[in-house]
Structures are given as structure tokens and as C-alpha cells.
CSV table of C-alpha atoms in Angstrom, one decimal:
chain,number,residue,atom,x,y,z
A,275,MET,CA,3.4,144.8,101.6
A,276,ARG,CA,6.7,145.4,103.3
A,277,CYS,CA,6.1,142.6,105.6
A,278,TYR,CA,5.3,140.3,102.7
A,279,SER,CA,8.8,141.0,101.5
A,280,LEU,CA,10.4,140.4,104.9
A,281,ILE,CA,8.9,136.9,105.2
A,282,ALA,CA,9.9,136.0,101.7
A,283,ILE,CA,13.4,137.1,102.3
A,284,LEU,CA,13.6,134.9,105.3
A,285,PHE,CA,14.0,131.8,103.2
A,286,PHE,CA,16.5,133.2,100.9
A,287,LEU,CA,18.8,135.2,103.1
A,288,ILE,CA,21.4,132.6,103.9
A,289,VAL,CA,22.2,131.8,100.3
A,290,ALA,CA,21.9,135.4,99.2
A,291,SER,CA,24.6,136.8,101.4
A,292,SER,CA,27.7,135.3,99.9
A,293,ALA,CA,28.3,137.4,96.9
A,294,LEU,CA,29.8,140.3,98.8
A,295,ALA,CA,32.1,138.1,100.8
A,296,GLN,CA,33.2,136.4,97.6
A,297,ARG,CA,34.2,139.7,96.0
A,298,GLU,CA,36.4,141.0,98.8
A,299,ILE,CA,38.1,137.9,100.3
A,300,THR,CA,40.1,135.3,98.4
A,301,ARG,CA,42.3,132.4,99.5
A,302,LYS,CA,45.3,134.8,99.4
A,303,THR,CA,43.7,137.3,101.8
A,304,THR,CA,45.5,137.5,105.1
A,305,LEU,CA,44.2,139.1,108.2
A,306,THR,CA,46.4,142.1,109.2
A,307,GLU,CA,45.7,145.4,110.8
A,308,LYS,CA,45.6,146.9,107.3
A,309,THR,CA,43.0,144.3,105.9
A,310,TYR,CA,41.0,144.1,109.2
A,311,PRO,CA,38.5,146.8,108.5
A,312,ALA,CA,37.5,145.5,105.1
A,313,ILE,CA,37.4,141.9,106.2
A,314,LEU,CA,35.3,142.8,109.3
A,315,LYS,CA,32.9,144.7,107.1
A,316,THR,CA,32.6,141.9,104.6
A,317,LEU,CA,32.1,139.2,107.1
A,318,GLN,CA,29.4,141.0,109.1
A,319,LYS,CA,26.0,140.6,107.8
A,320,PRO,CA,25.1,142.7,104.8
A,321,PRO,CA,21.8,144.6,104.9
A,322,VAL,CA,19.9,142.1,102.9
A,323,GLU,CA,20.5,139.5,105.7
A,324,THR,CA,19.1,141.7,108.4
A,325,HIS,CA,15.5,141.6,107.2
A,326,TRP,CA,14.5,138.3,108.9
A,327,ASN,CA,15.7,139.8,112.1
A,328,GLU,CA,13.1,142.5,111.7
A,329,ILE,CA,10.4,139.9,112.3
A,330,PRO,CA,9.8,139.8,116.1
A,331,TRP,CA,10.3,136.1,116.5
A,332,ARG,CA,9.6,134.7,119.9
A,333,PRO,CA,12.5,132.3,120.5
A,334,ASN,CA,10.4,129.9,122.6
A,335,PHE,CA,7.3,128.1,121.3
A,336,THR,CA,5.8,127.6,124.8
A,337,LYS,CA,5.9,131.3,125.6
A,338,ALA,CA,4.5,132.1,122.1
A,339,ILE,CA,1.5,129.8,122.8
A,340,GLY,CA,0.7,131.8,125.9
A,341,GLU,CA,1.0,135.1,124.1
A,342,ALA,CA,-1.1,133.9,121.1
A,343,ARG,CA,-3.8,132.7,123.4
A,344,LYS,CA,-3.9,136.1,125.2
A,345,GLU,CA,-4.1,138.0,121.9
A,346,ASP,CA,-6.2,135.4,120.0
A,347,LYS,CA,-3.7,135.1,117.2
A,348,PRO,CA,-2.4,132.2,115.2
A,349,ILE,CA,1.2,131.2,115.6
A,350,LEU,CA,3.6,131.3,112.7
A,351,LEU,CA,6.0,128.6,113.9
A,352,TRP,CA,9.4,128.1,112.3
A,353,ILE,CA,11.3,125.1,113.6
A,354,MET,CA,14.7,123.8,112.5
A,355,ASN,CA,17.4,121.4,113.6
A,356,GLY,CA,19.3,123.9,115.6
A,357,HIS,CA,17.5,127.2,116.6
A,358,PRO,CA,16.6,129.2,113.5
A,359,CYS,CA,17.7,132.4,115.2
A,360,GLY,CA,20.9,130.8,116.3
A,361,MET,CA,22.9,127.9,114.7
A,362,THR,CA,20.8,125.8,112.4
B,234,MET,CA,1.2,140.4,107.0
B,235,VAL,CA,3.1,139.2,110.1
B,236,GLU,CA,1.2,141.4,112.5
B,237,PRO,CA,-1.9,139.1,112.8
B,238,PHE,CA,0.4,136.3,113.9
B,239,ILE,CA,2.7,135.6,116.8
B,240,PRO,CA,5.9,134.6,115.1
B,241,ALA,CA,7.8,131.9,117.0
B,242,ALA,CA,11.1,130.2,116.2
B,243,ASP,CA,12.4,127.2,118.1
B,244,GLU,CA,14.6,124.1,117.8
B,245,VAL,CA,13.1,120.8,116.7
B,246,THR,CA,15.2,118.7,119.1
B,247,LYS,CA,14.4,120.8,122.1
B,248,VAL,CA,10.7,120.8,121.3
B,249,GLU,CA,10.8,117.0,120.7
B,250,ARG,CA,12.5,116.2,123.9
B,251,GLY,CA,10.7,118.7,126.2
B,252,TYR,CA,7.8,118.2,128.5
B,253,ASP,CA,6.3,121.6,128.5
B,254,LEU,CA,3.2,123.0,126.8
B,255,GLY,CA,5.1,123.7,123.5
B,256,SER,CA,6.3,120.1,123.3
B,257,ASN,CA,2.9,118.7,124.0
B,258,VAL,CA,1.3,120.9,121.3
B,259,TYR,CA,4.1,119.9,118.9
B,260,TRP,CA,3.6,116.1,119.6
B,261,LYS,CA,-0.1,116.4,119.2
B,262,ILE,CA,0.4,117.9,115.7
B,263,ARG,CA,3.2,115.5,114.8
B,264,LYS,CA,1.4,112.4,115.8
B,265,ARG,CA,-1.7,113.4,113.9
B,266,HIS,CA,-0.2,114.8,110.7
B,267,PHE,CA,3.5,113.9,110.4
B,268,SER,CA,4.2,110.7,112.2
B,269,HIS,CA,5.7,109.3,109.0
B,270,LEU,CA,8.3,112.1,108.5
B,271,PRO,CA,11.9,111.8,109.7
B,272,THR,CA,12.1,115.5,110.3
B,273,THR,CA,9.6,118.2,111.0
B,274,GLN,CA,11.7,121.2,110.1
B,275,GLY,CA,9.7,123.9,108.4
B,276,THR,CA,7.1,126.5,108.9
B,277,TYR,CA,3.7,126.0,110.4
B,278,ILE,CA,0.6,127.9,111.2
B,279,VAL,CA,-1.1,126.6,114.4
B,280,THR,CA,-3.7,127.8,116.8
B,281,PRO,CA,-2.9,128.3,120.5
B,282,SER,CA,-5.1,125.2,121.1
B,283,GLY,CA,-2.8,123.1,119.0
B,284,ILE,CA,-4.7,122.8,115.8
B,285,LEU,CA,-2.5,122.7,112.7
B,286,ILE,CA,-3.8,125.1,110.1
B,287,ASP,CA,-1.1,124.7,107.4
B,288,ASN,CA,2.5,123.9,107.0
B,289,GLY,CA,5.2,124.4,104.4
B,290,HIS,CA,8.9,124.2,103.9
B,291,ASN,CA,10.0,125.7,100.6
B,292,HIS,CA,8.2,128.9,99.6
B,293,THR,CA,8.5,131.3,96.8
B,294,PRO,CA,7.4,134.9,97.8
B,295,ASN,CA,4.0,134.4,96.2
B,296,GLU,CA,3.5,131.0,97.9
B,297,LEU,CA,4.4,132.6,101.2
B,298,ILE,CA,1.9,135.4,100.8
B,299,LYS,CA,-0.8,132.8,100.0
B,300,PHE,CA,0.4,130.6,102.9
B,301,LEU,CA,0.0,133.4,105.4
B,302,ALA,CA,-3.2,134.8,104.0
B,303,ASN,CA,-5.0,131.5,103.8
B,304,GLY,CA,-3.8,130.5,107.2
B,305,LEU,CA,-5.2,133.7,108.7
B,306,LYS,CA,-8.5,133.1,106.9
B,307,LYS,CA,-8.8,129.6,108.2
B,308,TYR,CA,-7.9,130.7,111.7
B,309,LYS,CA,-10.7,133.3,111.7
B,310,ALA,CA,-13.1,130.7,110.5
B,311,LEU,CA,-12.6,128.6,113.6
B,312,SER,CA,-14.7,129.1,116.7
B,313,LYS,CA,-13.2,130.7,119.7
B,314,LYS,CA,-13.2,127.4,121.5
B,315,GLU,CA,-11.4,125.7,118.7
B,316,ARG,CA,-8.8,128.5,118.4
B,317,LEU,CA,-8.1,129.0,122.1
B,318,GLY,CA,-9.2,125.8,123.8
B,319,SER,CA,-6.6,123.8,125.7
B,320,PRO,CA,-6.8,120.2,124.6
B,321,VAL,CA,-3.3,119.4,125.7
B,322,GLY,CA,-1.6,119.8,129.1
B,323,GLY,CA,1.9,120.7,129.9
B,324,ASN,CA,3.8,123.3,131.9
B,325,SER,CA,3.6,126.8,130.5
B,326,LYS,CA,6.7,127.8,132.4
B,327,THR,CA,9.9,127.5,130.6
B,328,ALA,CA,13.4,126.6,131.9
B,329,ARG,CA,15.4,129.4,133.4
B,330,SER,CA,17.8,130.8,130.9
B,331,LYS,CA,21.5,131.0,131.7
B,332,TYR,CA,21.8,134.2,129.6
B,333,PRO,CA,24.7,136.1,131.1
B,334,LYS,CA,23.0,139.5,131.4
B,335,ASP,CA,26.1,141.1,133.1
B,336,GLY,CA,28.6,139.2,131.0
B,337,LEU,CA,29.7,139.1,127.4
B,338,VAL,CA,27.2,138.0,124.8
B,339,LEU,CA,28.7,137.7,121.3
B,340,LYS,CA,27.0,137.0,118.1
B,341,VAL,CA,29.0,134.6,116.0
B,342,THR,CA,28.7,135.0,112.2
B,343,LEU,CA,30.4,132.4,110.0
B,344,ARG,CA,31.1,132.5,106.3
B,345,GLU,CA,32.8,130.2,103.9
B,346,ILE,CA,34.2,132.0,101.0
B,347,TYR,CA,34.6,129.9,97.9
B,348,SER,CA,37.0,131.3,95.3
B,349,PRO,CA,36.0,130.5,92.6
B,350,ARG,CA,32.5,129.5,93.7
B,351,PRO,CA,31.8,125.9,92.6
B,352,THR,CA,29.0,125.1,90.2
B,353,GLY,CA,26.9,122.1,89.4
B,354,ARG,CA,27.4,118.9,91.4
B,355,ARG,CA,30.4,120.4,93.1
B,356,ALA,CA,28.2,123.1,94.6
B,357,ARG,CA,26.1,120.6,96.4
B,358,GLY,CA,25.7,121.4,100.1
B,359,ILE,CA,27.2,124.9,99.8
B,360,VAL,CA,25.2,127.2,102.0
B,361,GLU,CA,28.1,129.6,102.9
B,362,CYS,CA,26.9,131.2,106.2
B,363,ASN,CA,25.6,130.5,109.6
B,364,GLN,CA,25.5,132.1,113.0
B,365,ASP,CA,25.6,131.3,116.7
B,366,PHE,CA,26.0,133.0,120.0
B,367,ALA,CA,29.0,132.7,122.4
B,368,TRP,CA,28.4,133.5,126.0
B,369,PHE,CA,30.8,134.5,128.8
B,370,GLY,CA,29.8,135.2,132.3
B,371,LYS,CA,30.8,138.5,134.0
B,372,ASP,CA,33.9,137.0,135.6
B,373,GLU,CA,34.9,135.3,132.3
B,374,ALA,CA,34.4,138.5,130.4
B,375,ALA,CA,36.8,140.3,132.7
B,376,GLN,CA,39.5,137.6,131.8
B,377,PHE,CA,39.8,139.2,128.4
B,378,LEU,CA,41.6,142.1,130.1
B,379,SER,CA,45.0,142.5,131.7
B,380,ALA,CA,45.0,142.9,135.4
B,381,THR,CA,47.1,146.0,134.8
B,382,LEU,CA,45.1,148.4,132.8
B,383,LYS,CA,48.0,150.5,131.5
B,384,ARG,CA,48.8,151.3,128.0
B,385,GLY,CA,51.0,148.5,126.4
B,386,ALA,CA,50.1,145.9,129.0
B,387,THR,CA,49.6,142.5,127.5
B,388,HIS,CA,47.6,139.5,128.8
B,389,ASP,CA,47.0,136.0,127.5
B,390,ILE,CA,43.3,135.1,127.5
B,391,PRO,CA,43.0,131.9,129.7
B,392,ALA,CA,43.1,128.6,128.0
B,393,ALA,CA,39.7,127.5,129.2
B,394,LEU,CA,38.0,130.4,127.4
B,395,MET,CA,40.1,129.9,124.2
B,396,MET,CA,39.2,126.2,124.3
B,397,ARG,CA,35.5,127.1,124.4
B,398,LEU,CA,35.9,129.2,121.3
B,399,ALA,CA,38.1,126.7,119.5
B,400,LYS,CA,36.0,123.7,120.3
B,401,TYR,CA,32.5,125.0,120.1
B,402,HIS,CA,32.6,128.1,118.0
B,403,PHE,CA,35.4,127.9,115.4
B,404,LEU,CA,33.6,125.1,113.5
B,405,ASP,CA,32.4,124.4,110.1
B,406,THR,CA,28.8,125.0,111.1
B,407,VAL,CA,28.2,126.5,107.7
B,408,ARG,CA,27.5,123.2,106.2
B,409,THR,CA,25.7,121.8,109.2
B,410,PHE,CA,28.7,120.2,110.7
B,411,CYS,CA,28.6,121.6,114.1
B,412,ASP,CA,30.5,118.8,115.8
B,413,PRO,CA,32.7,120.2,118.6
B,414,TYR,CA,36.4,119.4,118.4
B,415,PRO,CA,37.6,117.1,121.2
B,416,ASP,CA,40.2,118.7,123.5
B,417,ARG,CA,43.0,116.7,122.0
B,418,CYS,CA,42.3,118.1,118.5
B,419,VAL,CA,42.8,121.8,119.5
B,420,LYS,CA,46.5,122.2,118.7
B,421,THR,CA,46.7,126.0,119.2
B,422,ALA,CA,44.2,128.4,120.7
B,423,LYS,CA,45.9,131.5,121.7
B,424,LEU,CA,44.7,135.1,122.1
B,425,THR,CA,46.5,138.0,123.6
B,426,SER,CA,45.0,141.3,124.6
B,427,THR,CA,47.1,144.5,124.5
B,428,VAL,CA,45.9,147.7,126.1
B,429,LEU,CA,45.9,150.4,123.5
B,430,SER,CA,44.6,153.3,125.6
B,431,VAL,CA,43.1,154.0,128.9
B,432,SER,CA,40.9,157.0,129.5
B,433,LYS,CA,38.9,157.8,132.6
B,434,ASN,CA,36.4,155.0,132.2
B,435,LEU,CA,37.2,153.3,129.0
B,436,VAL,CA,39.9,150.8,128.2
B,437,SER,CA,40.6,150.0,124.5
B,438,ILE,CA,42.3,146.7,123.7
B,439,ARG,CA,43.6,144.9,120.7
B,440,LEU,CA,43.2,141.1,120.4
B,441,ASN,CA,45.8,139.1,118.5
B,442,GLY,CA,46.0,135.3,118.2
B,443,ALA,CA,45.8,132.1,116.3
B,444,VAL,CA,43.9,128.9,116.3
B,445,HIS,CA,44.7,125.5,114.8
B,446,SER,CA,42.4,122.5,115.2
B,447,ALA,CA,42.7,119.2,113.4
B,448,GLN,CA,41.0,115.9,113.7
B,449,ASP,CA,41.5,112.7,111.7
B,450,ASP,CA,38.9,110.5,113.3
B,451,THR,CA,35.7,112.4,113.1
B,452,PRO,CA,32.9,109.8,113.5
B,453,ARG,CA,31.1,109.1,110.3
B,454,TRP,CA,27.8,110.2,111.7
B,455,GLY,CA,29.3,113.0,113.7
B,456,ILE,CA,29.4,113.9,117.3
B,457,VAL,CA,26.2,115.8,117.1
B,458,ARG,CA,24.0,113.1,115.8
B,459,GLU,CA,20.9,115.1,114.8
B,460,ALA,CA,22.6,116.1,111.5
B,461,ARG,CA,22.6,112.7,109.8
B,462,ILE,CA,25.0,113.6,107.0
B,463,PRO,CA,28.1,111.4,106.6
B,464,ARG,CA,31.4,113.1,107.5
B,465,ARG,CA,34.9,112.7,106.3
B,466,PRO,CA,37.2,111.6,109.1
B,467,GLU,CA,39.7,114.5,108.5
B,468,ARG,CA,38.9,118.1,109.2
B,469,SER,CA,40.9,121.1,110.2
B,470,PHE,CA,40.8,124.8,110.8
B,471,ASP,CA,43.8,127.0,110.8
B,472,ALA,CA,43.2,130.7,111.4
B,473,THR,CA,44.5,134.1,112.5
B,474,LEU,CA,42.6,136.2,115.0
B,475,LEU,CA,42.5,140.0,115.2
B,476,GLY,CA,40.1,142.3,117.0
B,477,TYR,CA,39.4,145.4,119.0
B,478,ALA,CA,37.3,145.9,122.0
B,479,THR,CA,36.4,148.6,124.5
B,480,TYR,CA,35.7,148.0,128.2
B,481,ASP,CA,33.8,150.4,130.4
B,482,LYS,CA,35.2,150.3,133.9
B,483,ASN,CA,32.1,152.0,135.4
B,484,GLN,CA,29.6,149.6,133.8
B,485,GLN,CA,32.1,146.7,134.1
B,486,LYS,CA,31.3,145.4,130.7
B,487,PHE,CA,32.4,145.6,127.1
B,488,THR,CA,30.7,148.3,125.1
B,489,LYS,CA,32.4,147.3,121.9
B,490,PHE,CA,33.8,144.0,120.8
B,491,ASP,CA,34.8,142.8,117.4
B,492,LEU,CA,37.0,139.8,116.8
B,493,VAL,CA,37.7,138.5,113.3
B,494,VAL,CA,38.9,135.0,112.7
B,495,LEU,CA,40.1,134.3,109.1
B,496,GLY,CA,41.7,131.0,108.0
B,497,THR,CA,41.4,127.9,106.0
B,498,HIS,CA,39.1,125.0,106.6
B,499,THR,CA,39.3,121.5,105.3
B,500,GLY,CA,37.1,118.5,105.6
B,501,GLY,CA,33.3,118.2,106.1
B,502,GLY,CA,30.8,116.0,104.5
B,503,THR,CA,31.7,113.1,102.2
B,504,GLN,CA,29.2,114.5,99.7
B,505,PHE,CA,30.6,118.0,99.7
B,506,LEU,CA,33.8,119.7,98.8
B,507,ALA,CA,36.6,118.8,101.1
B,508,GLY,CA,38.3,122.1,100.7
B,509,PRO,CA,40.5,123.8,101.5
B,510,VAL,CA,38.1,126.7,101.8
B,511,THR,CA,38.5,130.1,103.3
B,512,MET,CA,36.4,130.5,106.4
B,513,GLY,CA,35.8,133.8,108.2
B,514,ILE,CA,34.1,134.3,111.6
B,515,VAL,CA,33.2,137.5,113.3
B,516,LEU,CA,32.3,137.7,117.0
B,517,SER,CA,30.5,141.0,117.8
B,518,LEU,CA,28.4,142.2,120.7
B,519,ALA,CA,24.9,140.8,120.4
B,520,GLY,CA,21.8,143.0,120.6
B,521,GLU,CA,19.1,143.1,123.3
B,522,SER,CA,16.1,141.6,121.4
B,523,PRO,CA,14.7,138.2,122.4
B,524,ILE,CA,16.3,136.6,119.4
B,525,ASP,CA,19.7,137.8,120.6
B,526,HIS,CA,19.1,135.8,123.7
B,527,VAL,CA,19.1,132.4,121.9
B,528,GLU,CA,21.4,130.0,123.6
B,529,PRO,CA,24.8,129.0,122.0
B,530,ARG,CA,24.4,125.7,120.2
B,531,HIS,CA,26.8,124.0,122.6
B,532,LEU,CA,25.9,125.7,125.8
B,533,SER,CA,25.3,122.4,127.5
B,534,LEU,CA,29.0,121.6,126.9
B,535,TYR,CA,30.3,124.9,128.5
B,536,GLY,CA,30.3,123.2,131.9
B,537,TRP,CA,28.1,125.9,133.4
B,538,LYS,CA,25.9,124.9,136.3
């Protein structure tokens, strides 16, 4: 059941992550040694965003085909303009 | 639910333009099922032999559960020959990665922070975060350090490395506009490292700097033409940089690296808000998993051979 949730979260993670950033950084926020720790923490991915990373994506379709053939498994393929695990 | 599958993620353009096994399987499916579509972005369940079992794009959690369960059921209903046969050719070897194993591999996380967050039509196109990777070879990584590793020593990071960051990584990729800035549009790209402490093996540094990029002639359809969304000609990014890193002299690599970039971005798509919008970027050490080895979007422009 946990894996059901992981897959579902995959498609919502990008939108869902903004709330935290919105709360702690405003237009008036300046980057100083004092504000640095909070800004760093805010900009780094919140826990909800990490779930899609828990899926062991193979970042290359050709390699995945070889592995799927060996293991007799279907391939769950996710393709985007830009690599889904990089910049889409 | 994922265990019965081999989950694979890849880039449409790369797969479309390739000549290897993955590209051949892709084209077999595309020609048969999606020849009329302008884009094939989405999720698919396919057999290793290249049979399309199902596809989708927008899923609710329940739809996804059904999508995966039904896909698996259909896969199991196929004969072994259908599942594993090899109806298409193509090289199963893949191009050698330029991943700089001994260098500096940074995960780049970008956020746009709207305050207040727009609603309704004004919220169109707002996605708010994206990511990428920035790569530096071993010799390039060492250029983040002063030649004199003494407390208080300062060093300006070479312009070539800063131009890489400013042109290819400090971009409004959040709203799909990943067009690199031309050289002439990078007005300031400065980063100075200061040695904070030196122990037996570890050197701690602080990174301070600024970046200012501005363009007033962005092509309407962009420099990166896959994203066919009309751009405004004007765009800019004006930001402060601050970070801390630790270099291990024995390992000859950074063991900690965090660089925060915070500033104001303007411009973007004609259909979206022009800004100004606060944009934050964090560059931190990437992990070791296969998905942390994904190439930077603009690696081909790095000038690496």
C-alpha cells in the first residue's frame, strides 16, 4: 500500500512543495549569514517531495529494457520533455 | 505496487532522436499508437518486447492504482514470446556517460516564491519548482578553492565556471523556460571563496557572490525549441549568492557543499506573470543513486569533450 502512495505522490509533488517556501521567504527577504540557514532549509526539498525519489527509477530506457527482459517484468516508463529526474 | 515493474524515466527528445534499442521500441509504439500526437510525454506500461499495454498522463491516486494493477494483469496474460520477444533491433549499449565521478556533482533545486500567490487566470503556468544537476570535473572542482589553503585566504572562482552557472543553471526553469543566457547577457557572475578553517584534512570555505543576467531579445519560441511556449523578449535574474563547503584534502573532493542563490526574476512566457518574482536556487551535493547521475540539461553546451 505504501508503494501505491509513492506512485500517486509522484504526480503531485512539484505543485505540493511550494507552501513551505511561501511561508518563510518573501520579496523582502535578503540573503545574509543570519538568514542563510532558514533560506537553505526552506529551499531544499521538503520531505513530501522526496517520495518520488524512493522509486528506483532507471534513468535510461534502453538499460531498463534489458533488465526487464532478464527479470520478465513490465516496464513502467515515464517520459517527459527534459529528463523527469532532472530538469523537465 | 512498483516491485513487479522495472520503473524507467527518460527524456522524450533523447529517445526520439536516438538509434538504440530504447529509441526503436519507442518509435514502434509511437508509430502504431500515437502518430497523431505532438508530444508523447506521460507514463506507459510496456513489455520488453515493445508492446504497449497501457498509457496515461494525468492520474488521481485511485486511477494510478488501477493503471498499475490492470497493466500487470495484462502483462501476465501475454505469452512469454509476446512479453520478451525482440521484434525491433537496435543497440542495447548506451552512450558513455560523462558523469564526473571524481569531480563535483551538484543537485540544483529551483523555487519561485510568489508572495502573495496569484489565483485564477493569473496563476496559469505557475509550477514553482524544478531541479537539475550541475557537473564540474575534478580539476574544475578544485578551482573553487584558493591555492593557499590558509585561514582567511580568498579566491575568485574562475569566470568560466561562473558563466556555466549563470548561463545554464541560474535560469527560470521553473516555468519550463530553460533557455540558456547568451554570454553577452551575463552582466555579473562573481563568486569568492574564503577559507574559514583548516584542520588536518578538511578545509572549510564560505562562498559569497552575486549574479545579474538580463536579456531583451529572447527569441519568441526560445533558444531551446522543444518547449513551444511563446516567451517575452525581456527576462532577467538578479541575485545574491552565499554558501558553505568542506573540502577533504585526502579524498580530494568536497564532502559538503551548499550554495544558496536568492534574488528576483522577471520575464518568462507571454501567457504567464512577468514578475518580478523571488527565485531561490540551492546547489547541494548530489547522491549516489542512478537518478542522481542524470545529465545536466545543458551538458552539451558545457564544452566538454
